[in-house]
Coordinates of C-alpha atoms and ligand atoms in Angstrom, one line a residue:
X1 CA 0.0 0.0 0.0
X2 CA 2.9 1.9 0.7
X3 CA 4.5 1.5 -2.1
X4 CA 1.3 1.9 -4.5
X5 CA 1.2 5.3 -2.8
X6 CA 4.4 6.2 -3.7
X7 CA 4.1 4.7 -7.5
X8 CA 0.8 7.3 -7.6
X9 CA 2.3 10.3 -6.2
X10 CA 5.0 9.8 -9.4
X11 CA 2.1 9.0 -11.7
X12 CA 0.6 12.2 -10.8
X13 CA 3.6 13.6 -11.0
X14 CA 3.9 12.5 -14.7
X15 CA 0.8 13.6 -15.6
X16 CA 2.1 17.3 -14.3
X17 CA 5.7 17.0 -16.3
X18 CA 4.2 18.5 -19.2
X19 CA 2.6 21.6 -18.1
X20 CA 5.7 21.9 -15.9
X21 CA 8.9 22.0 -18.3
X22 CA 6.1 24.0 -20.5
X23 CA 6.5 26.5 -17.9
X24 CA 10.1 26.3 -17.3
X25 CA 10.6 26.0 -20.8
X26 CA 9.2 29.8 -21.1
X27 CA 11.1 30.4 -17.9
X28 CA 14.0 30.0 -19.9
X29 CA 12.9 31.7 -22.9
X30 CA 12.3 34.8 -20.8
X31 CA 15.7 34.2 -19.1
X32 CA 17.5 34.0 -22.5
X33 CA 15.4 37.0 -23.8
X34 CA 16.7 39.0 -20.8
X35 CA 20.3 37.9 -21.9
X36 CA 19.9 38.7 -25.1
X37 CA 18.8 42.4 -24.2
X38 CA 21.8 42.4 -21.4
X39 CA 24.4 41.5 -24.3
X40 CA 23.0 44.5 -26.7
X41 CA 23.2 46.9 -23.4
X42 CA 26.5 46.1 -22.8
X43 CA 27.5 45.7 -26.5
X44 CA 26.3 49.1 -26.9
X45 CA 28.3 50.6 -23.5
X46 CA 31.4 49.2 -24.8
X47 CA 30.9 50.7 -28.4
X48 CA 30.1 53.8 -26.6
X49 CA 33.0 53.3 -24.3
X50 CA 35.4 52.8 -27.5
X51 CA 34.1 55.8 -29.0
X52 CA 34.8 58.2 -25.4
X53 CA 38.5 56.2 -25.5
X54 CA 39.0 57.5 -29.1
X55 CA 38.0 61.1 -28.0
X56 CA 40.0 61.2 -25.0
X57 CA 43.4 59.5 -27.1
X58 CA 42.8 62.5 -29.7
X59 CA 42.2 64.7 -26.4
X60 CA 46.1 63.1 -25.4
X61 CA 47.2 64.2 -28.7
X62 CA 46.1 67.1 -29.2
X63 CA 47.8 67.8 -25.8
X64 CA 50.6 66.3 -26.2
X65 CA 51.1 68.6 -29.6
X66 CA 49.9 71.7 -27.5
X67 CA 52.7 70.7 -24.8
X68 CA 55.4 70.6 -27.8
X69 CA 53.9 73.6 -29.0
X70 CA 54.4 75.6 -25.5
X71 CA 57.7 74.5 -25.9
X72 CA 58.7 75.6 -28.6
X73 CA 57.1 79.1 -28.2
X74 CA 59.1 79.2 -24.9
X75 CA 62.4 78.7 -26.6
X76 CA 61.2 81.7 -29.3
X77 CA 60.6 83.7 -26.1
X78 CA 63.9 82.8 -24.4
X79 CA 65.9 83.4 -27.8
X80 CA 63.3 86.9 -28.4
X81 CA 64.2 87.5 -24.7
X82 CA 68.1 87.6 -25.3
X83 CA 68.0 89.4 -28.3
X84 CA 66.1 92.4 -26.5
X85 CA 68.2 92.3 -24.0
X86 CA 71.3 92.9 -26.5
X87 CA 69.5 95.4 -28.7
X88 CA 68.7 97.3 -24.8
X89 CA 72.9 97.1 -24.3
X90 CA 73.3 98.3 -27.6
X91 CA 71.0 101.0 -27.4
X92 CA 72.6 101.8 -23.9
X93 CA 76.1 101.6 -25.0
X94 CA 74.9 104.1 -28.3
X95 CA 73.5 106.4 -25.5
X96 CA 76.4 106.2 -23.1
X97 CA 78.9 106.6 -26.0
X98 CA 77.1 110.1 -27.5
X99 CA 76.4 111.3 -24.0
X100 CA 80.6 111.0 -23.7
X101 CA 81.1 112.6 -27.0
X102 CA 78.8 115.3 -26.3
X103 CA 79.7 115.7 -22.6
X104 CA 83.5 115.5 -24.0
X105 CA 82.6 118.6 -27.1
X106 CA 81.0 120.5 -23.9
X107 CA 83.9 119.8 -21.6
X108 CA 86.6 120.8 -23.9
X109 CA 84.2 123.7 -24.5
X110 CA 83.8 125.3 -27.6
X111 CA 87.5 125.8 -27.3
X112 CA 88.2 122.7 -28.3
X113 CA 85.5 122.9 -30.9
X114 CA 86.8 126.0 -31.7
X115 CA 90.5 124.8 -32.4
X116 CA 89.2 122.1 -34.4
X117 CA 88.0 124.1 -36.6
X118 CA 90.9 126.8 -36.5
X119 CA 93.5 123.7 -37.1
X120 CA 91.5 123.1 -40.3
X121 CA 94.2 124.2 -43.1
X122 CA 91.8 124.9 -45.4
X123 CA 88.2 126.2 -45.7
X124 CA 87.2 123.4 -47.5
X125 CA 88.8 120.9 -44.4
X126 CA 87.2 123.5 -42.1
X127 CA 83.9 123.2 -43.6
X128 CA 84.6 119.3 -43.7
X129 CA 85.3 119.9 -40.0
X130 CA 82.4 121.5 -39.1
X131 CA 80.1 119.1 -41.1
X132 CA 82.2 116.2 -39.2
X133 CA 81.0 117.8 -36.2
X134 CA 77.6 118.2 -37.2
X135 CA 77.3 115.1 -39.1
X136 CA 78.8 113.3 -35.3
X137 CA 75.9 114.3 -33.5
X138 CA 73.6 113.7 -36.5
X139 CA 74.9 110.5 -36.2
X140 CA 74.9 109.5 -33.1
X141 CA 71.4 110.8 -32.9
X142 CA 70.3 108.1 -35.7
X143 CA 72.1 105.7 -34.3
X144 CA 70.0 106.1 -30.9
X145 CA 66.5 106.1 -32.7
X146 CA 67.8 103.2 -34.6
X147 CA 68.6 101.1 -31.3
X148 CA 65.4 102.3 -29.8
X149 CA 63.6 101.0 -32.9
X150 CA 65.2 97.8 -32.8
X151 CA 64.3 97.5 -29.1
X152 CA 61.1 98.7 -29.5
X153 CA 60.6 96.2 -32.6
X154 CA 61.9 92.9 -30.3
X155 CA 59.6 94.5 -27.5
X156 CA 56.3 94.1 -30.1
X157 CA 57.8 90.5 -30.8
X158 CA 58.5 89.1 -27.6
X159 CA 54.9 90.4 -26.7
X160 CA 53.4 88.7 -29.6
X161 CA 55.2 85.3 -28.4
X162 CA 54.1 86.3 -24.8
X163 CA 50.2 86.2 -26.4
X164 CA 51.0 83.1 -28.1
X165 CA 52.0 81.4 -25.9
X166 CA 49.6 82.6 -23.0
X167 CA 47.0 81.5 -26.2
X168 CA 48.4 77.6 -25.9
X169 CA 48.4 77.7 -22.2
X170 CA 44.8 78.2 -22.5
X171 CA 44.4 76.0 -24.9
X172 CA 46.1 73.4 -22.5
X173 CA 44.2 74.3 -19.7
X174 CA 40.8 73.2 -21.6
X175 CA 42.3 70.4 -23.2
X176 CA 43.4 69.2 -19.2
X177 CA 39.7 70.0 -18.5
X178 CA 37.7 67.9 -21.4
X179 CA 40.7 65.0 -20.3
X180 CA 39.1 65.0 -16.7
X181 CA 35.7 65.2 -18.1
X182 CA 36.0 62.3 -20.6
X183 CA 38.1 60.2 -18.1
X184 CA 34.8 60.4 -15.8
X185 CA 32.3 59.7 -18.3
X186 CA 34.6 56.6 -19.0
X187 CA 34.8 55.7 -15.6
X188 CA 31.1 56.0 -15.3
X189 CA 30.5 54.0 -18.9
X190 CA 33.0 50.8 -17.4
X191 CA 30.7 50.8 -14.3
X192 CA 27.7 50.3 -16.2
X193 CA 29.6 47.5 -18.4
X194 CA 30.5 45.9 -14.8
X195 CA 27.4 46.1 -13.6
X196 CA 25.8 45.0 -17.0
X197 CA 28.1 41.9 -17.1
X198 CA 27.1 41.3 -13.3
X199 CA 23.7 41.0 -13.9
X200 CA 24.1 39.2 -17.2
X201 CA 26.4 37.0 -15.2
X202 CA 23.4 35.9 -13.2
X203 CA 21.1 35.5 -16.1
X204 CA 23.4 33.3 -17.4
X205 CA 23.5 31.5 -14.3
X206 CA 20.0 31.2 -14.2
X207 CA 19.8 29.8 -17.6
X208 CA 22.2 26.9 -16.4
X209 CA 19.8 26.0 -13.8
X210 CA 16.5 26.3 -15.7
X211 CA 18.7 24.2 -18.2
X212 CA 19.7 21.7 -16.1
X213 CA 16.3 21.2 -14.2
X214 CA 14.4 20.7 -17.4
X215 CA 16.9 17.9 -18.5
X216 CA 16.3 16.7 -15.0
X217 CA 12.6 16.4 -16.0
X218 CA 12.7 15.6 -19.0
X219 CA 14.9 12.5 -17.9
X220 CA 12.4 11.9 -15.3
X221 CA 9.2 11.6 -17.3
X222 CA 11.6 9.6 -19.7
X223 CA 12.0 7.2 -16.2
X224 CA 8.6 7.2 -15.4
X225 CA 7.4 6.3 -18.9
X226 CA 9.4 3.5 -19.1
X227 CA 8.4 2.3 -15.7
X228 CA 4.6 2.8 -16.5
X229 CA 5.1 0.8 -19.6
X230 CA 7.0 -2.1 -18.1
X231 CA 4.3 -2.6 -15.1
X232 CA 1.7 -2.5 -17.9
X233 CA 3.7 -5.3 -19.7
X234 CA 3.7 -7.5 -17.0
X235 CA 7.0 -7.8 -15.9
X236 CA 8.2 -5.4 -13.1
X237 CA 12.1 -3.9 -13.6
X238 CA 14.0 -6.6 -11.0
X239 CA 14.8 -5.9 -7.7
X240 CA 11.7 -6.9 -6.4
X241 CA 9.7 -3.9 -6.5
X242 CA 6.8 -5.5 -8.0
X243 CA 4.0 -3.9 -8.6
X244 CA 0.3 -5.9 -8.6
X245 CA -1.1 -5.2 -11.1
X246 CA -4.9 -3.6 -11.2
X247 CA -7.0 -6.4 -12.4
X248 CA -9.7 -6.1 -15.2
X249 CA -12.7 -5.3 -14.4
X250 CA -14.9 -8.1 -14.0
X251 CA -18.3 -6.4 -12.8
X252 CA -18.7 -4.7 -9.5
X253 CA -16.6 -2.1 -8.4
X254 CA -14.8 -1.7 -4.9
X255 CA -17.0 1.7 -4.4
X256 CA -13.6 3.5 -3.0
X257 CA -15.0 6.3 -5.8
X258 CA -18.2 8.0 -5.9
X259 CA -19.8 8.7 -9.1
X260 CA -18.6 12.1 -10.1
X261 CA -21.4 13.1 -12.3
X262 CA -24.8 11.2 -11.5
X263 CA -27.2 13.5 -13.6
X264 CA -25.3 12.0 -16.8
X265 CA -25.5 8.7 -18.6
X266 CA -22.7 6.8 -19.8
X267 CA -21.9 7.5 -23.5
X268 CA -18.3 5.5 -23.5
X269 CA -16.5 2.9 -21.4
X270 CA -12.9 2.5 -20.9
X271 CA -11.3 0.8 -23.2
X272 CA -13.7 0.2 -26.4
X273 CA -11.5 -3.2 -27.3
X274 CA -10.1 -6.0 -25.4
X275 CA -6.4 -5.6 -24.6
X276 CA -4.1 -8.3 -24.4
X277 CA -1.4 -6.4 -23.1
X278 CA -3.3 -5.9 -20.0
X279 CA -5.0 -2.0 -18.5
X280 CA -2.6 0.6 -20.2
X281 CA -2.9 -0.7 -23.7
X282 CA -6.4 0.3 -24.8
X283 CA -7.6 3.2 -26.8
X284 CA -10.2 5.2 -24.6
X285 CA -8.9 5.7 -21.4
X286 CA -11.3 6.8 -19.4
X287 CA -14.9 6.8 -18.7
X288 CA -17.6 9.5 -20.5
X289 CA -21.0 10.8 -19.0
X290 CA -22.7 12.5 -21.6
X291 CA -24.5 15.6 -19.7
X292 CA -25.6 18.7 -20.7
X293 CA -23.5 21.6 -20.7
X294 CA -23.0 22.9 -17.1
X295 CA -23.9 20.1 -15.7
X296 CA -22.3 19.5 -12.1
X297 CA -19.1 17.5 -11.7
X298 CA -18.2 15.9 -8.5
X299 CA -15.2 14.9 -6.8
X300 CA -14.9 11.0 -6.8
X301 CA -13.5 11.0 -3.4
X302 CA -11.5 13.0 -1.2
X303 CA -8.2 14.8 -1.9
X304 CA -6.3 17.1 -3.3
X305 CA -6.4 19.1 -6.5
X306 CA -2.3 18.7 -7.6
X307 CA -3.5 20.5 -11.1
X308 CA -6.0 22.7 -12.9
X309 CA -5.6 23.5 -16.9
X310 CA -6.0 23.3 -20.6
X311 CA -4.6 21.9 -23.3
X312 CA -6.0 20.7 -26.7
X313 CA -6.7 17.4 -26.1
X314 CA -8.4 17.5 -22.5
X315 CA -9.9 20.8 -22.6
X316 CA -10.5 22.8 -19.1
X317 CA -9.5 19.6 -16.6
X318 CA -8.7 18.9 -13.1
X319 CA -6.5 16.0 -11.6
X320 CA -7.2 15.5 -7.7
X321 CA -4.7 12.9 -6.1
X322 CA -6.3 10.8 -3.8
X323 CA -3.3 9.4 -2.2
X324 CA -3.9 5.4 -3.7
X325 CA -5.0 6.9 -7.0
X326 CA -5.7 10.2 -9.1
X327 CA -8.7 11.2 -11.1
X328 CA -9.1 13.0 -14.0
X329 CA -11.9 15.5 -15.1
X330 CA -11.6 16.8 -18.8
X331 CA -13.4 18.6 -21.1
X332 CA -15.0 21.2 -18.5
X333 CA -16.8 24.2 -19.1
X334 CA -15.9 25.7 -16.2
X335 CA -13.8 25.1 -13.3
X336 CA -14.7 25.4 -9.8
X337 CA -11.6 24.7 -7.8
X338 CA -8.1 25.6 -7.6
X339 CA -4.2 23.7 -7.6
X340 CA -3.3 23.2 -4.2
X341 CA -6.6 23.0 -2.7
X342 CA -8.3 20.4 -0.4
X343 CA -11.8 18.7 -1.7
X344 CA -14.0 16.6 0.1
X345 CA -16.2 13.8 -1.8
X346 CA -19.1 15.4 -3.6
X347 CA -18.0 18.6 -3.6
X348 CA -18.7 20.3 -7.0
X349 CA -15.5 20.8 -8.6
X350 CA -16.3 21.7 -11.9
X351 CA -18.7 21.6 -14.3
X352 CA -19.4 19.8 -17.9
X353 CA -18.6 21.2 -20.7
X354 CA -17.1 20.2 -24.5
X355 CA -14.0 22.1 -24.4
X356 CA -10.5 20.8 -26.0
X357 CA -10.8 17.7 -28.5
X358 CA -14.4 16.6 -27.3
X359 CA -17.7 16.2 -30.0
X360 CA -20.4 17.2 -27.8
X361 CA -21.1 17.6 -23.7
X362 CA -19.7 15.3 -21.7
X363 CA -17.0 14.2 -18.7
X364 CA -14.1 12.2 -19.7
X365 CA -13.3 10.9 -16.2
X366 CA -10.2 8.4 -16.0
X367 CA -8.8 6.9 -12.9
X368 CA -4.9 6.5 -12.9
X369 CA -3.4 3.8 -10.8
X370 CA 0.2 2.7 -10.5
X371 CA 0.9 5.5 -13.5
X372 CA -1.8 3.7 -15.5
X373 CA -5.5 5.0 -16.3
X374 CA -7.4 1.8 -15.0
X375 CA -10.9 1.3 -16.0
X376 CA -13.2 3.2 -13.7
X377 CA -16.0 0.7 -13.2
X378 CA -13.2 -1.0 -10.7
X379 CA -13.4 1.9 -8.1
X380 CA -16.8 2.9 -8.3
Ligands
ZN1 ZN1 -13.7 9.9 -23.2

């Protein structure tokens, strides 16, 4: 009894594997639809990434040029700087030189001046006298306001350099400035890849498991199928966990179910054709009660509802386990009860109906024993 218990829990359990690796299958689908979406993200991060590290290397450059740049303009200021510096001695030394000839012409008075001219032998060498005089101080005077043009002149073009160079510096400054500002917004762009690869990390993760538990249920139903059809051939899998078999129904039920829909009559047996295999081999599983629409269904006994669904085939249906066996409701209209919850014997659970592959009103009821629909007429 035990046992039996144990071999319907994992019936019932089969009959739940689809439904259930349907829903983990979309589980994953979702899962790998988030991934997907988490690889563009990031894939889009790092292009935008690539593109900031592009703009901050021709940042570096330009910078880099701008330094080289300074430099040089530094070393046309230094070279500007010691050529003012010479052109102010030379203007100097013009100054001090025609202050010492004029202080010298004043000094030695007009005397001197005077006998310059007197020592001329001739008119002609005193006239050339005087103009040498004159021309002197002419002289010296264009001399000075040729040093002071020159000094002016490299003034003008070590200020131009000055400008220049102040120019670069500025250039530099904002240069340094869009460096900082790109270096954050990279900073901030290869958080978001971390993060992005975090979270795709766990996808992925996630994936793996919904991966590995589907194979686990696929290789379950696999193992359950291939029990269900060796007790049905006869022969149990070694080991001695032998199963008894259900026997055929032979008129007279054990009443351990209830009828679940007494205001119907019965349209279809199980089976249809005699099986030589045994119970799992025939070709109507179950038990119909042809009703009219709406009709109440009834739970066949006490238990618990372990599924409520659809599919193509059964319709709106219900499977309550009752411990020793599970029934089967299919073809509903309606639904009255929920998975998970407790039902007592008679209690409406659900009501006829012709939904999924079903020609007209009725209940499909089947009885599943040992992972095997049995006929029903044996419990009832
Ligand atoms: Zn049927």
């Amino acid at each position: 009894m035990q046992k039996k218990r144990l071999v319907s829990v994992l019936l019932v359990g089969a009959l739940t594997f689809g439904s259930a690796v349907q829903v983990k299958a979309d589980d994953l689908q979702d899962a790998q639809n988030q991934a997907s979406e988490l690889q563009d993200k990031k894939a889009a991060a790092q292009a935008e990434k690539d593109n900031l590290a592009a703009q901050l290397e021709k940042i570096v450059d330009d910078m880099d040029k701008t330094k080289s740049d300074i430099e040089k303009k530094q070393e046309e200021i230094a070279a500007k700087t010691d050529e003012l510096i010479a052109a102010q001695i030379d203007e100097n030394n013009q100054y001090n030189s025609m202050k010492l000839r004029i202080q010298y012409m004043y000094e030695n008075g007009n005397g001197q001046f005077l006998e310059t001219l007197l020592e001329s032998k001739s008119i002609a060498e005193f006239l050339s006298n005087a103009e040498y005089i004159a021309q002197i101080s002419e002289y010296d005077r264009n001399m000075l306001v040729e040093f002071q043009d020159i000094v002016t002149e490299v003034e003008d073009q070590k200020k131009d350099l000055e400008e220049e160079n102040k120019k670069l510096e500025e250039m530099q400054t904002s240069l340094q400035e869009q460096q900082t500002e790109m270096e954050s917004l990279i900073e901030s762009k290869s958080e978001e890849i971390s993060s992005l690869s975090s979270e795709l990390g766990e996808v992925n993760e996630k994936i793996a498991s919904l991966k590995a538990e589907a194979e686990r249920q696929a290789r379950m139903q696999q193992e359950a199928q291939a029990a269900a059809s060796g007790s049905s051939g006869g022969t149990s899998g070694g080991g001695g966990t032998t199963v008894t078999p259900t026997p055929p129904y032979t008129g007279g039920g054990s009443g351990r179910l209830q009828n679940p829909c007494p205001s119907a009559y019965i349209s279809s047996e199980f089976g249809g054709r005699a099986s030589p295999g045994g119970i799992g081999s025939t070709n109507h599983k179950g038990r119909d009660y042809a009703a009219s629409t709406g009709s109440p269904i009834y739970a066949a006994a006490s238990g618990s509802v372990i599924e409520v669904g659809y599919n193509g085939a059964r319709g709106n249906y219900v499977i309550i386990n009752h411990g020793d066996l599970a029934t089967l409701y299919q073809h509903c209209s309606r639904i009255l009860v929920s998975s998970g919850q407790s039902v007592s014997t008679g209690q409406n659970i659900a009501l006829v109906g012709s939904t999924g592959a079903s020609t007209g009103p009725h209940l499909h009821f089947e009885v599943w024993v040992n992972r095997t629909p049995v006929d029903p007429r044996l419990y009832l």
